[in-house]
mmCIF file of C-alpha atoms in Angstrom:
data_model
loop_
_atom_site.group_PDB
_atom_site.id
_atom_site.type_symbol
_atom_site.label_atom_id
_atom_site.label_comp_id
_atom_site.label_asym_id
_atom_site.label_seq_id
_atom_site.Cartn_x
_atom_site.Cartn_y
_atom_site.Cartn_z
ATOM 1 C CA MET A 3 0.251 -0.096 -0.205
ATOM 2 C CA ARG A 4 3.154 2.314 0.258
ATOM 3 C CA ALA A 5 3.009 2.877 -3.089
ATOM 4 C CA ALA A 6 -0.654 4.121 -3.374
ATOM 5 C CA SER A 7 -0.991 6.487 -0.070
ATOM 6 C CA SER A 8 2.718 8.070 -1.492
ATOM 7 C CA SER A 9 0.997 8.494 -4.460
ATOM 8 C CA ILE A 10 -1.582 10.790 -2.966
ATOM 9 C CA ALA A 11 0.956 12.827 -1.088
ATOM 10 C CA VAL A 12 2.877 13.333 -4.250
ATOM 11 C CA SER A 13 -0.120 13.845 -6.595
ATOM 12 C CA ALA A 14 -0.943 17.020 -3.847
ATOM 13 C CA PHE A 15 2.094 18.537 -4.130
ATOM 14 C CA ALA A 16 3.513 17.717 -7.434
ATOM 15 C CA LEU A 17 0.657 20.324 -9.155
ATOM 16 C CA GLY A 18 2.955 22.985 -8.105
ATOM 17 C CA LEU A 19 5.888 21.575 -9.469
ATOM 18 C CA SER A 20 5.321 23.207 -12.871
ATOM 19 C CA LEU A 21 6.060 26.471 -11.081
ATOM 20 C CA ALA A 22 9.103 25.052 -9.048
ATOM 21 C CA PRO A 23 12.010 26.503 -11.139
ATOM 22 C CA VAL A 24 10.432 30.490 -9.842
ATOM 23 C CA ALA A 25 9.514 29.107 -6.524
ATOM 24 C CA THR A 26 8.787 31.568 -3.624
ATOM 25 C CA ALA A 27 9.987 30.799 -0.113
ATOM 26 C CA GLN A 28 6.384 29.369 0.899
ATOM 27 C CA ASP A 29 6.887 27.109 -2.537
ATOM 28 C CA ALA A 30 9.765 24.984 -3.880
ATOM 29 C CA VAL A 31 13.078 25.640 -2.444
ATOM 30 C CA PHE A 32 15.865 25.122 -5.179
ATOM 31 C CA HIS A 33 19.055 23.643 -3.926
ATOM 32 C CA GLY A 34 20.917 23.088 -7.129
ATOM 33 C CA GLU A 35 21.610 21.119 -9.942
ATOM 34 C CA GLU A 36 23.572 18.205 -11.185
ATOM 35 C CA ARG A 37 24.406 18.407 -14.489
ATOM 36 C CA ASP A 38 20.650 17.636 -16.272
ATOM 37 C CA TRP A 39 18.577 17.002 -12.821
ATOM 38 C CA ARG A 40 17.245 19.841 -10.250
ATOM 39 C CA VAL A 41 17.179 19.118 -6.950
ATOM 40 C CA PHE A 42 14.372 21.192 -4.487
ATOM 41 C CA THR A 43 12.473 20.593 -0.913
ATOM 42 C CA ARG A 44 9.236 21.703 0.404
ATOM 43 C CA GLY A 45 7.861 21.999 3.999
ATOM 44 C CA GLU A 46 9.815 21.768 6.670
ATOM 45 C CA GLY A 47 10.931 18.950 9.382
ATOM 46 C CA ASP A 48 8.942 15.820 9.133
ATOM 47 C CA ALA A 49 6.372 17.296 6.511
ATOM 48 C CA ARG A 50 9.685 18.203 4.369
ATOM 49 C CA ILE A 51 9.682 16.351 1.002
ATOM 50 C CA CYS A 52 12.907 16.569 -1.050
ATOM 51 C CA TYR A 53 13.052 15.836 -4.995
ATOM 52 C CA VAL A 54 15.077 15.612 -7.879
ATOM 53 C CA GLN A 55 13.143 16.931 -11.410
ATOM 54 C CA SER A 56 14.304 16.796 -14.660
ATOM 55 C CA THR A 57 12.886 17.868 -17.836
ATOM 56 C CA PRO A 58 12.766 15.857 -21.667
ATOM 57 C CA GLN A 59 15.615 16.869 -23.971
ATOM 58 C CA GLU A 60 13.293 15.868 -26.294
ATOM 59 C CA ALA A 61 9.549 15.644 -27.131
ATOM 60 C CA ASN A 62 7.362 14.359 -29.692
ATOM 61 C CA PRO A 63 5.638 14.895 -31.919
ATOM 62 C CA ALA A 64 7.036 18.195 -32.352
ATOM 63 C CA SER A 65 3.274 19.817 -32.965
ATOM 64 C CA ALA A 66 1.662 18.591 -30.143
ATOM 65 C CA ASN A 67 1.027 20.791 -27.187
ATOM 66 C CA HIS A 68 3.230 19.153 -24.412
ATOM 67 C CA GLY A 69 3.005 21.941 -21.772
ATOM 68 C CA ASP A 70 5.305 21.382 -18.745
ATOM 69 C CA VAL A 71 6.443 17.962 -18.529
ATOM 70 C CA PHE A 72 8.617 16.432 -15.742
ATOM 71 C CA PHE A 73 10.073 13.483 -14.115
ATOM 72 C CA LEU A 74 10.520 13.422 -10.340
ATOM 73 C CA VAL A 75 11.916 11.376 -7.801
ATOM 74 C CA ALA A 76 10.630 12.134 -4.412
ATOM 75 C CA SER A 77 11.405 11.004 -0.699
ATOM 76 C CA TRP A 78 9.519 12.248 2.525
ATOM 77 C CA ALA A 79 11.912 13.425 5.435
ATOM 78 C CA ASN A 80 8.991 11.549 8.268
ATOM 79 C CA GLY A 81 9.380 8.219 6.031
ATOM 80 C CA ASP A 82 6.319 7.707 4.269
ATOM 81 C CA ALA A 83 8.424 7.406 0.624
ATOM 82 C CA ASP A 84 11.892 6.902 -0.509
ATOM 83 C CA GLU A 85 12.599 7.854 -3.775
ATOM 84 C CA GLN A 86 9.069 7.147 -5.436
ATOM 85 C CA PRO A 87 9.646 8.177 -9.032
ATOM 86 C CA SER A 88 6.722 9.783 -10.699
ATOM 87 C CA PHE A 89 5.975 11.593 -14.271
ATOM 88 C CA LEU A 90 4.230 14.782 -14.593
ATOM 89 C CA SER A 91 2.475 15.689 -17.942
ATOM 90 C CA GLY A 92 1.684 18.861 -18.941
ATOM 91 C CA GLN A 93 -1.467 17.581 -20.312
ATOM 92 C CA LEU A 94 -4.289 15.479 -18.851
ATOM 93 C CA LEU A 95 -3.310 11.392 -19.710
ATOM 94 C CA ARG A 96 -5.842 8.584 -20.662
ATOM 95 C CA PRO A 97 -6.134 6.486 -18.114
ATOM 96 C CA ASP A 98 -6.426 3.221 -20.062
ATOM 97 C CA SER A 99 -3.487 4.024 -21.712
ATOM 98 C CA PRO A 100 -0.975 4.589 -18.567
ATOM 99 C CA PRO A 101 2.325 6.161 -19.702
ATOM 100 C CA ARG A 102 5.409 3.493 -20.388
ATOM 101 C CA VAL A 103 9.322 3.757 -18.847
ATOM 102 C CA ARG A 104 11.896 2.003 -20.661
ATOM 103 C CA ILE A 105 15.547 2.251 -19.831
ATOM 104 C CA GLY A 106 17.441 0.353 -22.003
ATOM 105 C CA SER A 107 15.730 -2.948 -22.513
ATOM 106 C CA ASP A 108 14.066 -2.525 -18.880
ATOM 107 C CA ARG A 109 10.663 -1.521 -18.981
ATOM 108 C CA TYR A 110 7.845 0.025 -16.290
ATOM 109 C CA ARG A 111 4.124 0.261 -16.425
ATOM 110 C CA MET A 112 2.551 3.316 -14.609
ATOM 111 C CA PHE A 113 -1.327 3.808 -13.612
ATOM 112 C CA VAL A 114 -2.575 7.461 -14.013
ATOM 113 C CA SER A 115 -3.726 10.001 -11.691
ATOM 114 C CA GLU A 116 -5.217 12.781 -13.875
ATOM 115 C CA ARG A 117 -1.618 14.339 -15.255
ATOM 116 C CA GLU A 118 0.645 11.959 -13.536
ATOM 117 C CA GLY A 119 1.840 8.542 -13.946
ATOM 118 C CA PHE A 120 3.176 6.592 -10.824
ATOM 119 C CA VAL A 121 4.699 2.786 -11.080
ATOM 120 C CA GLU A 122 2.557 0.230 -10.493
ATOM 121 C CA SER A 123 4.209 -1.579 -8.215
ATOM 122 C CA PRO A 124 6.303 -0.493 -5.043
ATOM 123 C CA ASP A 125 9.215 -2.919 -6.057
ATOM 124 C CA ASP A 126 9.135 -1.658 -9.240
ATOM 125 C CA GLU A 127 9.710 2.011 -7.929
ATOM 126 C CA GLU A 128 13.123 0.658 -6.510
ATOM 127 C CA ASP A 129 14.070 -1.483 -10.024
ATOM 128 C CA LEU A 130 13.588 1.540 -11.995
ATOM 129 C CA VAL A 131 15.347 4.268 -9.836
ATOM 130 C CA GLY A 132 18.299 1.613 -9.446
ATOM 131 C CA ASP A 133 18.132 1.521 -13.285
ATOM 132 C CA MET A 134 17.869 5.111 -13.688
ATOM 133 C CA ARG A 135 21.483 5.609 -11.721
ATOM 134 C CA ARG A 136 23.078 3.265 -14.111
ATOM 135 C CA GLY A 137 21.558 4.456 -17.205
ATOM 136 C CA SER A 138 21.923 6.924 -19.838
ATOM 137 C CA THR A 139 18.286 7.819 -20.939
ATOM 138 C CA MET A 140 15.037 7.157 -20.003
ATOM 139 C CA ARG A 141 12.076 6.948 -22.531
ATOM 140 C CA VAL A 142 8.651 7.972 -21.448
ATOM 141 C CA GLU A 143 5.515 7.341 -23.344
ATOM 142 C CA ALA A 144 2.197 8.142 -22.669
ATOM 143 C CA THR A 145 -0.826 9.070 -24.294
ATOM 144 C CA HIS A 146 -3.183 12.396 -23.475
ATOM 145 C CA SER A 147 -6.853 12.284 -22.706
ATOM 146 C CA ASP A 148 -7.433 13.387 -26.811
ATOM 147 C CA GLY A 149 -5.606 10.684 -27.981
ATOM 148 C CA THR A 150 -2.388 12.258 -29.031
ATOM 149 C CA LEU A 151 0.506 9.974 -28.237
ATOM 150 C CA VAL A 152 3.271 11.728 -26.919
ATOM 151 C CA ALA A 153 7.341 10.288 -26.203
ATOM 152 C CA TYR A 154 9.848 12.187 -24.014
ATOM 153 C CA GLU A 155 13.433 11.260 -23.881
ATOM 154 C CA PHE A 156 15.126 12.389 -20.598
ATOM 155 C CA SER A 157 19.016 12.459 -20.024
ATOM 156 C CA LEU A 158 19.702 10.355 -16.351
ATOM 157 C CA SER A 159 22.970 12.371 -16.340
ATOM 158 C CA GLY A 160 23.556 13.907 -12.610
ATOM 159 C CA VAL A 161 20.601 11.549 -11.510
ATOM 160 C CA THR A 162 22.766 9.922 -8.865
ATOM 161 C CA ALA A 163 24.326 12.494 -7.238
ATOM 162 C CA ALA A 164 20.891 14.985 -7.113
ATOM 163 C CA LEU A 165 19.404 11.557 -5.722
ATOM 164 C CA GLN A 166 22.438 11.687 -3.267
ATOM 165 C CA SER A 167 21.710 15.655 -2.316
ATOM 166 C CA ALA A 168 17.927 15.020 -2.003
ATOM 167 C CA ASP A 169 18.897 12.255 0.281
ATOM 168 C CA ARG A 170 21.049 14.549 2.399
ATOM 169 C CA LEU A 171 18.296 17.359 2.445
ATOM 170 C CA CYS A 172 15.790 14.780 3.837
ATOM 171 C CA ARG A 173 17.307 13.026 6.787
#
């Protein structure tokens, strides 16, 4: 059940992430970047959430309205979640065609909550983050609610160092 309860918490906090690069003191706090990944925190004490995020280096088709797209990995200081990956689309996603993540030959299915995709299995969360640490690129394919098939290529350069920074911030 960790994934279901954590997903609700991520969903509540992730909606404000599109503004994270220009966050105010009450919102996300930027702590630096490691190559293609940025490190943020929100909240204080046990309510603190530490996360890393990246934007796609490539978005297809070029003609689609992608909006702000992010891939995130979040941890909670209180231990409710540890390195939970999620995908945040700039558009509503079709629940009957959930996002799929591919790193090398490994593939992961997600479930949809409006604009977000979450890994279906808690065991797969750990495997996906491990693959992110070892990989060089990650592909996310999804379907917008209007039926547009989209694909995003994310660089994994810097994700390991960014996750280490986030971990230090949430201890």
